[in-house]
Tab-separated table of C-alpha atoms in Angstrom:
chain	number	residue	atom	x	y	z
A	1	GLY	CA	-132.162	200.286	-62.299
A	2	GLN	CA	-130.027	199.944	-65.462
A	3	GLN	CA	-131.645	200.038	-68.745
A	4	LEU	CA	-130.574	199.229	-72.310
A	5	ASN	CA	-131.810	201.254	-75.121
A	6	GLN	CA	-132.410	198.974	-78.089
A	7	SER	CA	-133.221	200.265	-81.575
A	8	PRO	CA	-135.009	200.222	-83.776
A	9	GLN	CA	-138.114	198.982	-81.926
A	10	SER	CA	-139.292	197.359	-85.093
A	11	MET	CA	-138.482	197.050	-88.786
A	12	PHE	CA	-139.652	195.539	-91.941
A	13	ILE	CA	-137.299	193.543	-94.161
A	14	GLN	CA	-137.428	192.431	-97.719
A	15	GLU	CA	-135.748	189.229	-98.560
A	16	GLY	CA	-132.074	189.842	-99.445
A	17	GLU	CA	-131.735	193.058	-97.466
A	18	ASP	CA	-129.155	193.691	-94.869
A	19	VAL	CA	-130.434	194.499	-91.412
A	20	SER	CA	-128.731	196.498	-88.430
A	21	MET	CA	-129.853	197.031	-84.876
A	22	ASN	CA	-128.045	198.223	-81.856
A	23	CYS	CA	-128.072	198.658	-78.088
A	24	THR	CA	-126.728	201.281	-75.871
A	25	SER	CA	-126.270	201.794	-72.159
A	26	SER	CA	-125.131	204.466	-69.825
A	27	SER	CA	-123.149	201.897	-67.931
A	28	ILE	CA	-120.361	199.520	-69.057
A	29	PHE	CA	-120.794	195.818	-69.403
A	30	ASN	CA	-118.389	192.907	-69.435
A	31	THR	CA	-120.429	190.719	-71.768
A	32	TRP	CA	-122.910	191.575	-74.533
A	33	LEU	CA	-125.277	188.793	-75.801
A	34	TRP	CA	-127.717	188.683	-78.666
A	35	TYR	CA	-130.815	186.469	-78.617
A	36	LYS	CA	-133.588	185.684	-81.108
A	37	GLN	CA	-137.048	184.721	-80.082
A	38	ASP	CA	-139.524	183.228	-82.631
A	39	PRO	CA	-143.190	183.707	-82.062
A	40	GLY	CA	-144.528	181.681	-79.030
A	41	GLU	CA	-141.090	180.269	-78.307
A	42	GLY	CA	-138.255	181.146	-75.853
A	43	PRO	CA	-135.194	183.152	-76.854
A	44	VAL	CA	-132.195	181.351	-78.322
A	45	LEU	CA	-128.627	182.663	-77.944
A	46	LEU	CA	-127.228	183.884	-81.232
A	47	ILE	CA	-123.804	185.454	-80.316
A	48	ALA	CA	-121.947	186.196	-77.077
A	49	LEU	CA	-119.200	188.898	-76.985
A	50	TYR	CA	-116.641	189.003	-74.130
A	51	LYS	CA	-114.135	191.624	-74.932
A	52	ALA	CA	-114.256	195.499	-75.886
A	53	GLY	CA	-113.979	195.737	-79.670
A	54	GLU	CA	-114.617	192.054	-80.385
A	55	LEU	CA	-116.258	191.399	-83.701
A	56	THR	CA	-117.918	187.884	-83.908
A	57	SER	CA	-119.797	186.214	-86.675
A	58	ASN	CA	-122.233	183.376	-86.859
A	59	GLY	CA	-123.169	182.622	-90.398
A	60	ARG	CA	-125.020	185.634	-91.829
A	61	LEU	CA	-125.005	187.341	-88.402
A	62	THR	CA	-122.137	189.756	-87.237
A	63	ALA	CA	-122.026	191.265	-83.872
A	64	GLN	CA	-119.604	193.788	-82.220
A	65	PHE	CA	-118.799	194.670	-78.605
A	66	GLY	CA	-118.400	198.455	-78.617
A	67	ILE	CA	-115.011	199.785	-77.561
A	68	THR	CA	-116.504	201.974	-74.822
A	69	ARG	CA	-118.221	198.725	-73.525
A	70	LYS	CA	-121.561	200.752	-73.470
A	71	ASP	CA	-122.822	199.530	-76.851
A	72	SER	CA	-123.081	196.634	-79.147
A	73	PHE	CA	-124.636	196.143	-82.661
A	74	LEU	CA	-125.987	193.140	-84.588
A	75	ASN	CA	-126.013	192.894	-88.444
A	76	ILE	CA	-127.877	190.283	-90.424
A	77	SER	CA	-126.755	190.071	-94.031
A	78	ALA	CA	-128.916	188.973	-96.980
A	79	SER	CA	-132.035	188.409	-94.802
A	80	ILE	CA	-134.282	185.383	-95.405
A	81	PRO	CA	-137.939	184.976	-94.337
A	82	SER	CA	-136.848	182.899	-91.323
A	83	ASP	CA	-135.139	185.717	-89.905
A	84	VAL	CA	-138.332	187.262	-88.693
A	85	GLY	CA	-138.811	187.307	-84.919
A	86	ILE	CA	-137.707	189.430	-81.915
A	87	TYR	CA	-134.112	190.115	-81.318
A	88	PHE	CA	-133.012	190.961	-77.799
A	89	CYS	CA	-129.684	192.461	-76.705
A	90	ALA	CA	-128.452	191.718	-73.149
A	91	GLY	CA	-125.672	193.069	-71.149
A	92	TYR	CA	-123.945	191.488	-68.207
A	93	TYR	CA	-121.405	192.910	-65.836
A	94	GLY	CA	-120.491	189.942	-63.804
A	95	GLY	CA	-121.280	188.724	-60.345
A	96	SER	CA	-124.848	187.424	-59.567
A	97	GLN	CA	-126.887	186.334	-62.598
A	98	GLY	CA	-129.541	188.766	-61.557
A	99	ASN	CA	-127.247	191.497	-63.177
A	100	LEU	CA	-128.128	190.407	-66.606
A	101	ILE	CA	-130.021	193.368	-68.288
A	102	PHE	CA	-132.165	192.901	-71.476
A	103	GLY	CA	-133.166	195.318	-74.067
A	104	LYS	CA	-136.827	195.707	-75.103
A	105	GLY	CA	-136.219	193.894	-78.513
A	106	THR	CA	-136.258	194.747	-82.017
A	107	LYS	CA	-139.148	193.086	-83.992
A	108	LEU	CA	-138.320	191.984	-87.500
A	109	SER	CA	-141.269	191.542	-89.916
A	110	VAL	CA	-141.441	190.800	-93.495
A	111	LYS	CA	-142.544	193.756	-95.825
A	112	PRO	CA	-146.071	193.171	-97.100
B	1	ASP	CA	-132.173	165.437	-75.650
B	2	GLY	CA	-130.989	167.950	-73.089
B	3	GLY	CA	-133.214	171.013	-72.520
B	4	ILE	CA	-135.636	172.872	-70.474
B	5	THR	CA	-139.319	171.899	-70.205
B	6	GLN	CA	-142.044	174.220	-69.170
B	7	SER	CA	-145.533	173.210	-68.582
B	8	PRO	CA	-148.301	173.973	-69.162
B	9	LYS	CA	-147.795	175.920	-72.437
B	10	TYR	CA	-151.133	177.691	-72.042
B	11	LEU	CA	-152.905	178.160	-68.726
B	12	PHE	CA	-156.153	180.051	-67.929
B	13	ARG	CA	-156.796	181.238	-64.347
B	14	LYS	CA	-159.725	182.802	-62.500
B	15	GLU	CA	-159.073	185.928	-60.509
B	16	GLY	CA	-158.112	185.062	-56.969
B	17	GLN	CA	-156.587	181.613	-57.804
B	18	ASN	CA	-152.967	180.653	-57.398
B	19	VAL	CA	-151.440	178.782	-60.224
B	20	THR	CA	-148.129	177.038	-60.459
B	21	LEU	CA	-145.919	176.961	-63.537
B	22	SER	CA	-143.440	173.969	-63.851
B	23	CYS	CA	-139.923	174.240	-65.151
B	24	GLU	CA	-137.616	171.214	-65.423
B	25	GLN	CA	-134.131	171.019	-66.812
B	26	ASN	CA	-131.901	168.104	-67.504
B	27	LEU	CA	-128.806	170.164	-68.518
B	28	ASN	CA	-127.278	169.723	-65.099
B	29	HIS	CA	-127.171	173.516	-64.776
B	30	ASP	CA	-126.689	175.160	-61.400
B	31	ALA	CA	-128.702	178.268	-61.859
B	32	MET	CA	-132.290	178.710	-62.918
B	33	TYR	CA	-134.484	181.820	-63.502
B	34	TRP	CA	-137.995	183.009	-64.143
B	35	TYR	CA	-138.692	185.874	-66.478
B	36	ARG	CA	-141.896	187.697	-67.353
B	37	GLN	CA	-142.514	188.974	-70.825
B	38	ASP	CA	-145.175	191.546	-71.761
B	39	PRO	CA	-145.499	192.986	-75.397
B	40	GLY	CA	-142.920	195.722	-76.006
B	41	GLN	CA	-141.437	195.312	-72.516
B	42	GLY	CA	-138.666	192.833	-73.016
B	43	LEU	CA	-137.864	190.333	-70.385
B	44	ARG	CA	-138.171	191.229	-66.690
B	45	LEU	CA	-136.520	188.953	-64.016
B	46	ILE	CA	-138.934	187.629	-61.391
B	47	TYR	CA	-136.798	185.173	-59.401
B	48	TYR	CA	-133.518	183.423	-59.783
B	49	SER	CA	-131.749	180.529	-58.035
B	50	GLN	CA	-128.092	179.817	-58.064
B	51	ILE	CA	-128.120	176.659	-56.046
B	52	VAL	CA	-130.587	174.196	-54.511
B	53	ASN	CA	-132.500	175.516	-51.502
B	54	ASP	CA	-131.593	179.069	-52.195
B	55	PHE	CA	-133.245	181.799	-54.517
B	56	GLN	CA	-133.168	185.602	-54.824
B	57	LYS	CA	-135.812	188.100	-55.842
B	58	GLY	CA	-135.532	189.734	-59.186
B	59	ASP	CA	-136.897	193.080	-60.252
B	60	ILE	CA	-140.632	192.166	-60.198
B	61	ALA	CA	-141.001	189.467	-57.437
B	62	GLU	CA	-144.174	190.875	-55.694
B	63	GLY	CA	-147.062	188.357	-56.179
B	64	TYR	CA	-144.888	185.459	-57.025
B	65	SER	CA	-143.151	182.670	-55.099
B	66	VAL	CA	-140.706	179.981	-55.979
B	67	SER	CA	-138.963	176.898	-54.536
B	68	ARG	CA	-135.816	175.042	-55.445
B	69	GLU	CA	-135.830	171.622	-53.785
B	70	LYS	CA	-134.135	169.778	-56.538
B	71	LYS	CA	-131.425	171.020	-59.019
B	72	GLU	CA	-133.570	170.035	-61.895
B	73	SER	CA	-136.774	171.870	-60.913
B	74	PHE	CA	-137.666	175.447	-60.325
B	75	PRO	CA	-141.531	175.947	-60.222
B	76	LEU	CA	-143.088	179.383	-60.115
B	77	THR	CA	-146.397	180.105	-58.257
B	78	VAL	CA	-148.376	182.975	-59.432
B	79	THR	CA	-150.408	184.177	-56.430
B	80	SER	CA	-153.572	186.034	-56.180
B	81	ALA	CA	-151.550	188.993	-54.961
B	82	GLN	CA	-150.155	189.492	-58.394
B	83	LYS	CA	-152.541	192.162	-59.743
B	84	ASN	CA	-151.827	191.754	-63.469
B	85	PRO	CA	-150.710	188.192	-64.001
B	86	THR	CA	-151.615	187.850	-67.611
B	87	ALA	CA	-148.258	187.446	-69.423
B	88	PHE	CA	-145.814	185.127	-71.160
B	89	TYR	CA	-143.529	183.430	-68.580
B	90	LEU	CA	-140.116	182.036	-69.491
B	91	CYS	CA	-137.839	179.884	-67.415
B	92	ALA	CA	-134.183	179.673	-68.156
B	93	SER	CA	-130.994	178.056	-66.868
B	94	SER	CA	-127.274	178.560	-66.936
B	95	ARG	CA	-124.257	176.508	-66.211
B	96	GLU	CA	-122.914	179.064	-63.554
B	97	GLY	CA	-123.577	178.864	-59.869
B	98	GLN	CA	-122.116	180.329	-56.840
B	99	GLY	CA	-118.425	180.322	-56.144
B	100	ALA	CA	-115.658	182.612	-57.410
B	101	TRP	CA	-113.964	179.782	-59.278
B	102	ARG	CA	-116.873	179.688	-61.673
B	103	ARG	CA	-116.659	181.906	-64.766
B	104	THR	CA	-120.022	183.645	-65.185
B	105	THR	CA	-120.890	184.485	-68.791
B	106	GLY	CA	-124.586	185.529	-68.754
B	107	GLU	CA	-125.428	182.802	-71.317
B	108	LEU	CA	-129.032	181.605	-70.678
B	109	PHE	CA	-130.938	178.562	-72.066
B	110	PHE	CA	-134.654	179.258	-72.243
B	111	GLY	CA	-137.631	177.010	-72.126
B	112	GLU	CA	-140.564	177.450	-74.655
B	113	GLY	CA	-142.590	179.557	-72.297
B	114	SER	CA	-145.999	179.390	-70.592
B	115	ARG	CA	-148.704	181.784	-71.516
B	116	LEU	CA	-151.006	182.601	-68.477
B	117	THR	CA	-154.292	184.335	-69.116
B	118	VAL	CA	-156.528	185.492	-66.263
B	119	LEU	CA	-160.212	185.313	-67.120
């Protein structure tokens, strides 16, 4: 089946740093979504992208829908401690909701 | 407040037992889903339902069963046939349902999850 390659798998952040993560696919999608999951909780939608080339911001978060429709990135500016968690990308190409594909997640932790 | 409620949050099961996880939503959403989450594996779809009295298998349906008798409820039963049931289970819903007139967006609303441990 389809797979999304999400990277990095994990990263450590220091407060104030900018963070970048991305997802790539061998297939095209019509929608890219980014979710965040806090420990022991369900994921929460951060940003949804619907058009190739679209750049969308939500506070300190910025995400882009790649022009080829096969990739997306998420940037977090000036990170704060509450940014820790797991970030998932998801791609959707329409039709049945069973066609929503999730990446394996990027785990953000605070540098010791 | 509108949302999705999963229960129980923690559940322990002996091998050979069936267990049922509850999922209720008051968002008036048509579609509901069950995902399984294992460390480092992301979210894998077990079952989904786009309308009452109808549901479809996802990628890892073996050893699981569901029902959708009411729009608000989508319980998941983990049967004894599921060989490795220890995992974090997430229920989700979305506005979209069947019908070409509905715009499907892929946006899901998740519950807080249920952690199942087999003893």
